[in-house]
CSV table of C-alpha atoms and ligand atoms in Angstrom, one decimal:
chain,number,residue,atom,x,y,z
N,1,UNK,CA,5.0,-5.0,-3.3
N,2,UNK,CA,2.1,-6.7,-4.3
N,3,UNK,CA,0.7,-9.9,-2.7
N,4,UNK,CA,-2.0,-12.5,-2.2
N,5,UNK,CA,-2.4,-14.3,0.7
N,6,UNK,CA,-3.0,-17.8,1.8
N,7,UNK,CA,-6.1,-19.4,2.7
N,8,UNK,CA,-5.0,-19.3,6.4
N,9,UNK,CA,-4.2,-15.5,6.1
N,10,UNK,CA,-7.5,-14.8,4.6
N,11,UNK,CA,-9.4,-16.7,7.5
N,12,UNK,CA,-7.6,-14.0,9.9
N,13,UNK,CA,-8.4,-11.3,7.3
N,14,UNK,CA,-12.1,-12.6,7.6
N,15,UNK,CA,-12.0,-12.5,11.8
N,16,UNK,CA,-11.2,-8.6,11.1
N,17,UNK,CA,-13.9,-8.1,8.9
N,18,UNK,CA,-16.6,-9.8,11.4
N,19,UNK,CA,-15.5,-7.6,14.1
N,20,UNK,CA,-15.3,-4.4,11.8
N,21,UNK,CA,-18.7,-5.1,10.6
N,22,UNK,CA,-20.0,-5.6,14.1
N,23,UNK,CA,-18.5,-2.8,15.3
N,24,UNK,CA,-20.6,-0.3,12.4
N,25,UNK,CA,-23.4,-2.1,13.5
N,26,UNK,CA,-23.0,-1.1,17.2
N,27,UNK,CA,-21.7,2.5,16.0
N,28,UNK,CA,-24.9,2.5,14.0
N,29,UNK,CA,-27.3,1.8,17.0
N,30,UNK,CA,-26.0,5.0,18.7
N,31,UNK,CA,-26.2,7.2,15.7
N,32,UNK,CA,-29.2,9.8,16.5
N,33,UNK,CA,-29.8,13.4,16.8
N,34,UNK,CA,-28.2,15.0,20.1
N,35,UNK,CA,-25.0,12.6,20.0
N,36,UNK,CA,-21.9,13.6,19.8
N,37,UNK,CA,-19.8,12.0,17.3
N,38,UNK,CA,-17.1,11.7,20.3
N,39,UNK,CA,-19.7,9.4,21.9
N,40,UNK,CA,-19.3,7.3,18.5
N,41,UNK,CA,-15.7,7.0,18.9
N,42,UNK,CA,-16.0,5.6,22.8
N,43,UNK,CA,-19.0,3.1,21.6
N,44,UNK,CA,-16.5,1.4,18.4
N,45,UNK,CA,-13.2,1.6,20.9
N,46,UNK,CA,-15.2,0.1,23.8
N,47,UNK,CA,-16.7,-2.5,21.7
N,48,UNK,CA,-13.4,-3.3,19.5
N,49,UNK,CA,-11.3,-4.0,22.8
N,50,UNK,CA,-14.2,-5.7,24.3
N,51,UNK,CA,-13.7,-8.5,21.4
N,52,UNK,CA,-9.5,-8.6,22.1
N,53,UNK,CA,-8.6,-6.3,19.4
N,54,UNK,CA,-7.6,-3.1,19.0
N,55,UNK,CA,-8.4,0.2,17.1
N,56,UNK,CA,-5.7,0.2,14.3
N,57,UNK,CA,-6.4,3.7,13.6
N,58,UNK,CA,-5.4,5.2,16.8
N,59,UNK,CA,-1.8,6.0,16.6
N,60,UNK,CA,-1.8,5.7,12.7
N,61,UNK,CA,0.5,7.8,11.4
N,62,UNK,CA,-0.4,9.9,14.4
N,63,UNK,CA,-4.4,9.5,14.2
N,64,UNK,CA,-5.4,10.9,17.7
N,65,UNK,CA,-8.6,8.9,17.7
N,66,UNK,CA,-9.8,5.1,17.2
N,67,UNK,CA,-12.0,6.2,14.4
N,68,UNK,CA,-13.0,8.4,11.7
N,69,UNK,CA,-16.6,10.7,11.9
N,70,UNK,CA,-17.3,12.8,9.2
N,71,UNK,CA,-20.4,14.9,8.9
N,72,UNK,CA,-22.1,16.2,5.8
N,73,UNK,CA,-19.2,17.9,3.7
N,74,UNK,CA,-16.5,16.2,5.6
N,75,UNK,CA,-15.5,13.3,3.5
N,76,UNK,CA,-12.8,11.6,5.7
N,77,UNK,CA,-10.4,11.9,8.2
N,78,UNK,CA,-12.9,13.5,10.8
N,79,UNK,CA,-12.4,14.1,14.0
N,80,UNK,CA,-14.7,12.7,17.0
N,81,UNK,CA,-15.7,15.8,18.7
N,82,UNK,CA,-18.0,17.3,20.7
N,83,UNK,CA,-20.2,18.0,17.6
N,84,UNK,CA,-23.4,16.7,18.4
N,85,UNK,CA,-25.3,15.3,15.5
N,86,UNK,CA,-28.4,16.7,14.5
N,87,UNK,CA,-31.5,15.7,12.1
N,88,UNK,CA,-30.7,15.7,8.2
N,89,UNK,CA,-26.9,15.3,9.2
N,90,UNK,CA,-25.1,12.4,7.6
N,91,UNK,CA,-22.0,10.7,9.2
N,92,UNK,CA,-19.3,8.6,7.4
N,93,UNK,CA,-18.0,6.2,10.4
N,94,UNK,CA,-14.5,4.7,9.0
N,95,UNK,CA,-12.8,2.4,12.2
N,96,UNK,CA,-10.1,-0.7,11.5
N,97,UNK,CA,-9.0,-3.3,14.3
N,98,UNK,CA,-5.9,-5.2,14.2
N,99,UNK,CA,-6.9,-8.9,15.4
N,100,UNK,CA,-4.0,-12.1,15.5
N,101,UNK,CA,-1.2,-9.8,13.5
N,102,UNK,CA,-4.0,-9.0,10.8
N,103,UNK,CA,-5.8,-5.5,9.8
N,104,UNK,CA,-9.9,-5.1,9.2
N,105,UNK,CA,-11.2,-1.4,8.2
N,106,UNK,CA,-14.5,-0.8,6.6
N,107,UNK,CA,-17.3,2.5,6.9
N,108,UNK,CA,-20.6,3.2,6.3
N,109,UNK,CA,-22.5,6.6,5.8
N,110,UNK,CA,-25.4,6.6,8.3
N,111,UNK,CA,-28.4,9.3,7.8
N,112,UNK,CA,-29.4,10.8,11.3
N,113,UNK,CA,-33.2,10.7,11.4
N,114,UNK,CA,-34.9,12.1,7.6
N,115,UNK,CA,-32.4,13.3,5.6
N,116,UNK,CA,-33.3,15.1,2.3
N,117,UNK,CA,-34.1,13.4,-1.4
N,118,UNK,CA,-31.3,14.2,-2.9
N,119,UNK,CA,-28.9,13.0,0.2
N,120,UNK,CA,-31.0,10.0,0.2
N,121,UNK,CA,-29.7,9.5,-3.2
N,122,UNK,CA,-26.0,10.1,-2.3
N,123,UNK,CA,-26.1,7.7,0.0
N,124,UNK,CA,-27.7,5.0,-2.2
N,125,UNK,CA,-25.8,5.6,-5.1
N,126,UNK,CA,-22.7,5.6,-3.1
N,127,UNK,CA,-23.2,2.0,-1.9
N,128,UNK,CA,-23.9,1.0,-5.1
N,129,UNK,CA,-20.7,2.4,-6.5
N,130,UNK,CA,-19.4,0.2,-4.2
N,131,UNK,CA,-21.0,-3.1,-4.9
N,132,UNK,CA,-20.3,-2.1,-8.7
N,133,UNK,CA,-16.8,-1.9,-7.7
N,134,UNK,CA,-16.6,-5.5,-5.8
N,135,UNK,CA,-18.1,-7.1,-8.9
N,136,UNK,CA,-15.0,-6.2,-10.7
N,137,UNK,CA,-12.7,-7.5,-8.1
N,138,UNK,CA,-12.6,-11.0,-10.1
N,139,UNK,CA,-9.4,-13.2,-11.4
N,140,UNK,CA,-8.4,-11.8,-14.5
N,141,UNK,CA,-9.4,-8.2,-14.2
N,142,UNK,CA,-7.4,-5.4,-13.7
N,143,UNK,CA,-7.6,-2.5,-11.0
N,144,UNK,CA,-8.7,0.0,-13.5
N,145,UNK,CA,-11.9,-1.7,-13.9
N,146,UNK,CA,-12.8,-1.4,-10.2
N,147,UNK,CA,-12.1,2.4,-10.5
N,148,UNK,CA,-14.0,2.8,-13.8
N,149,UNK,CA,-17.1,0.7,-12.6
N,150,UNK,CA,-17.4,2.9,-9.7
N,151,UNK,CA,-16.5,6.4,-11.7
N,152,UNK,CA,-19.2,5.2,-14.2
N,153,UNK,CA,-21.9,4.9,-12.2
N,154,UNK,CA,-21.7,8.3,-9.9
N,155,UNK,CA,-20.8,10.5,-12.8
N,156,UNK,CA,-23.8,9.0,-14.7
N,157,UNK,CA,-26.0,10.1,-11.3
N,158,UNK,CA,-24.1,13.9,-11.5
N,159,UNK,CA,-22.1,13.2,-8.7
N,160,UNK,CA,-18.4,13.1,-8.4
N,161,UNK,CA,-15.4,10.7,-7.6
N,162,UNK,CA,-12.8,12.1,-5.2
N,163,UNK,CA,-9.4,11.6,-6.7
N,164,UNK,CA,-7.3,12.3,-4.0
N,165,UNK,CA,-7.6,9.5,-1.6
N,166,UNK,CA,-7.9,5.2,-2.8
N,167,UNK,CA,-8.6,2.1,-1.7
N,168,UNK,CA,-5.7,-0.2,-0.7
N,169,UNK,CA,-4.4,-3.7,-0.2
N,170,UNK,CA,-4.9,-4.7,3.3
N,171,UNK,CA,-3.2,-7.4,5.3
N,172,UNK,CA,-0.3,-7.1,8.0
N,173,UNK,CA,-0.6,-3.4,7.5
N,174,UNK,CA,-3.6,-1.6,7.1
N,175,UNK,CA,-2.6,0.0,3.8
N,176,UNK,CA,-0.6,-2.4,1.6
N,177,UNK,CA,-0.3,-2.5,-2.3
N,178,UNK,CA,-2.0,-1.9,-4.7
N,179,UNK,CA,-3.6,1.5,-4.6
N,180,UNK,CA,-7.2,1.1,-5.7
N,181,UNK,CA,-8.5,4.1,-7.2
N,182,UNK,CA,-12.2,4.7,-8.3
N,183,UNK,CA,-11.7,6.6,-11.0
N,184,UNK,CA,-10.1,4.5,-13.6
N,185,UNK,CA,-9.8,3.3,-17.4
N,186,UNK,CA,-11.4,-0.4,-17.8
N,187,UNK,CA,-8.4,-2.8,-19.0
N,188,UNK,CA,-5.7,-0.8,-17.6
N,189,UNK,CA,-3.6,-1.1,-14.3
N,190,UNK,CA,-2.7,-4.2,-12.1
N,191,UNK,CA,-4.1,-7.5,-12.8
N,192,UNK,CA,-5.8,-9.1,-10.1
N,193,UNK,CA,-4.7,-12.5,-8.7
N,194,UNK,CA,-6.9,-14.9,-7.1
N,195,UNK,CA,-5.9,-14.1,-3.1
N,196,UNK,CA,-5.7,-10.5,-3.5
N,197,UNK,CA,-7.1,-8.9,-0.4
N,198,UNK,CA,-8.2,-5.3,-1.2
N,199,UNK,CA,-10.0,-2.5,0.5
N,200,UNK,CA,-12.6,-0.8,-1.8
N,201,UNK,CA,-14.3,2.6,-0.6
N,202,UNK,CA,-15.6,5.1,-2.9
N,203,UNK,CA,-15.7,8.7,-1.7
N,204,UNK,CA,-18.5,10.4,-3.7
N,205,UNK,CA,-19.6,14.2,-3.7
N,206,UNK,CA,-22.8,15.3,-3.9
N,207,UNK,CA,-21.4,18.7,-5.8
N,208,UNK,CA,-17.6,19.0,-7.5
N,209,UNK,CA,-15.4,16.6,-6.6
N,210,UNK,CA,-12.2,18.9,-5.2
N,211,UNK,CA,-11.4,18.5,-1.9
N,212,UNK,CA,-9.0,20.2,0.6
N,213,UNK,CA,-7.5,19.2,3.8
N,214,UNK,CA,-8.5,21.6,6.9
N,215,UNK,CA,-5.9,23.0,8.9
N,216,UNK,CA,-5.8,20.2,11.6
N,217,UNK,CA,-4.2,18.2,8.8
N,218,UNK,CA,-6.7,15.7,8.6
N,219,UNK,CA,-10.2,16.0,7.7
N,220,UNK,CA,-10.7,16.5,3.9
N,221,UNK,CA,-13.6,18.5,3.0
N,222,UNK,CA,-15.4,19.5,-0.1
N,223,UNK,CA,-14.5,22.4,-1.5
N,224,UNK,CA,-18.2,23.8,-2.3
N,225,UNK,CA,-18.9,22.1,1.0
N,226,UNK,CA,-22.2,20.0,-0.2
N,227,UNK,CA,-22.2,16.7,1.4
N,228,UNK,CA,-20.0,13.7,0.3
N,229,UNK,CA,-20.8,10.1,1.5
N,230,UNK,CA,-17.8,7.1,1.9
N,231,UNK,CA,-18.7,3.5,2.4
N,232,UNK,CA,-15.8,0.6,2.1
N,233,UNK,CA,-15.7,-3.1,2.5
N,234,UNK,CA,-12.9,-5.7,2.6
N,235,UNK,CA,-12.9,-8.2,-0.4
N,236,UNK,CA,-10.9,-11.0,-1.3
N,237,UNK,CA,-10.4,-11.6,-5.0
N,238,UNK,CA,-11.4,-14.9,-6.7
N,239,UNK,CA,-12.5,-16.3,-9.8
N,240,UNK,CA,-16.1,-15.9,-10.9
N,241,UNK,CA,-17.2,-13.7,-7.8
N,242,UNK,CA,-15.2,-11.4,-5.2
N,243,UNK,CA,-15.4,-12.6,-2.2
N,244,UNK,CA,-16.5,-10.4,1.4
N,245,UNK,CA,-14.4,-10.6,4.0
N,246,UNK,CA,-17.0,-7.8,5.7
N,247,UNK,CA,-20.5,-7.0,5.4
N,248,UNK,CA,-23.0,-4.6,6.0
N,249,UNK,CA,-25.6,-7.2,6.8
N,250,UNK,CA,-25.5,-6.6,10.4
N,251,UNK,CA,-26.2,-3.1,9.8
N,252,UNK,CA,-28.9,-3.8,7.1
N,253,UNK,CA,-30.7,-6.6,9.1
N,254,UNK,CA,-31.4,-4.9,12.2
N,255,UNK,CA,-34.2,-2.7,12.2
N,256,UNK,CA,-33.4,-0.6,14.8
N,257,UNK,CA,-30.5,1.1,13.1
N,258,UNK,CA,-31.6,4.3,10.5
N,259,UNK,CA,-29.4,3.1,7.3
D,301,MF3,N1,-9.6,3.8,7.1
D,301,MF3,C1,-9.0,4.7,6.3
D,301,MF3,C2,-9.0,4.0,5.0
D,301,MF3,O1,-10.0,3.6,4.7
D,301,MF3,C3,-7.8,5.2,6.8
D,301,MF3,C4,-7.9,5.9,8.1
D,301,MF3,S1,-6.5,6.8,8.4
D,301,MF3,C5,-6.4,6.8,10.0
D,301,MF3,O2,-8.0,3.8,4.4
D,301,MF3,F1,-5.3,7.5,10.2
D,301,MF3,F2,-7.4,7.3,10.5
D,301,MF3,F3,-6.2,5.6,10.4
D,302,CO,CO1,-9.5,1.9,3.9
């Protein structure tokens, strides 16, 4: 079932999305060559309970971990380990909180020290897929422009669109209706209502796009293994101009953190 939510809801949708973006922030000032990606997981937990919430991952559907670190051909789903980043690496960090009844869950591919040109592109490209994606998320569109938008631009740049996994209504429940794929035709699908609180994250390969899930179940990799970069923000829908419930600004504004 599909639905939008008050103004009241939102607000507690937008508490979430603070604290999510925060939280990659803080993530983001501990990503650096030598540090485990299980040292990731302890800085986002520490920091999300710190602020009286809690890591909605954990527990999800049996997630052993409070968040998501995937490395280079790992495009989600990865496990904190004892994997210890090193220089060129790149690492999706995907973590949720659940805050007054209400879900946030956003990620951001950070590069660990120089990365190569062509990752440098991934990454950049990615994001923009993203922000192409959240300028279709207006009253009176429908979800298959969101997916298109974002298809469009990474196959024009060679890269490709994971089909397997979607975006997703967020609210109560971390995944609610609609599905929000990024592959898409424009025109088609769901039309979007003013209050519709969506979850829009591109997953987009450097190489092929296919994708299997390794034998703990969880992380999907690439199948040619080249790297594949994820990055996702909360918007609310609204006539004119989608609206941000997070934000990579205090990523993006702090220049301590390699982005
Ligand atoms: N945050 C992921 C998403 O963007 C879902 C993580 S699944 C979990 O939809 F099990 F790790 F929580
Ligand atoms: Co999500």
């Amino acid at each position: 079932m599909v639905r939008t939510r008050t103004e009241e809801e939102i607000e507690l949708l937008r508490l979430n999305g603070d604290l999510v973006s925060r939280t990659l922030a803080e993530v983001g000032r501990h990503v650096a060559p030598g540090v485990t990606t299980k040292e990731l997981d302890r800085v986002a937990a520490d920091y999300i309970r710190a602020n009286g919430a809690v890591p909605n991952f954990l527990g999800y559907d049996g997630y052993p971990h409070s968040i998501c670190t995937s490395v280079n051909d790992v495009v989600v789903h990865g496990f904190p380990s004892d994997y210890a980043l090193k220089e060129g690496d790149i690492v999706s960090v995907d973590l949720g909180t659940l805050l007054k009844g209400y879900n946030g869950d956003s990620a951001y591919t950070f590069p660990v020290g120089e990365v190569d040109s062509e990752t440098r592109r991934l990454l950049d490209v990615t994001k923009e897929c993203l922000y192409r994606g959240i300028s279709m998320a207006v009253v009176g569109n429908r979800v298959g422009d969101i997916g298109h938008a974002v298809q469009e631009l990474a196959e024009a740049n060679g890269f490709g669109v994971v089909r397997e996994l979607e975006g997703h209504g967020i609210g109560r429940d971390m995944h609610e209706d609609p599905g929000v794929p990024n592959y898409g035709k424009a025109g088609h699908g769901l039309k979007l209502k003013a209050g519709l609180c969506i979850c829009i994250e591109p997953m987009i390969t450097a190489g092929s796009r296919g994708v299997y899930v390794a034998r703990n179940g969880w992380a999907v990799h690439t199948s040619d293994h080249r790297k594949a970069a994820h990055y996702e923000l909360t918007v609310v829908v609204r006539q004119g101009k989608a609206e941000q419930l997070s934000t990579f600004d205090y990523i993006e504004k702090d220049n301590s953190i390699n982005k």
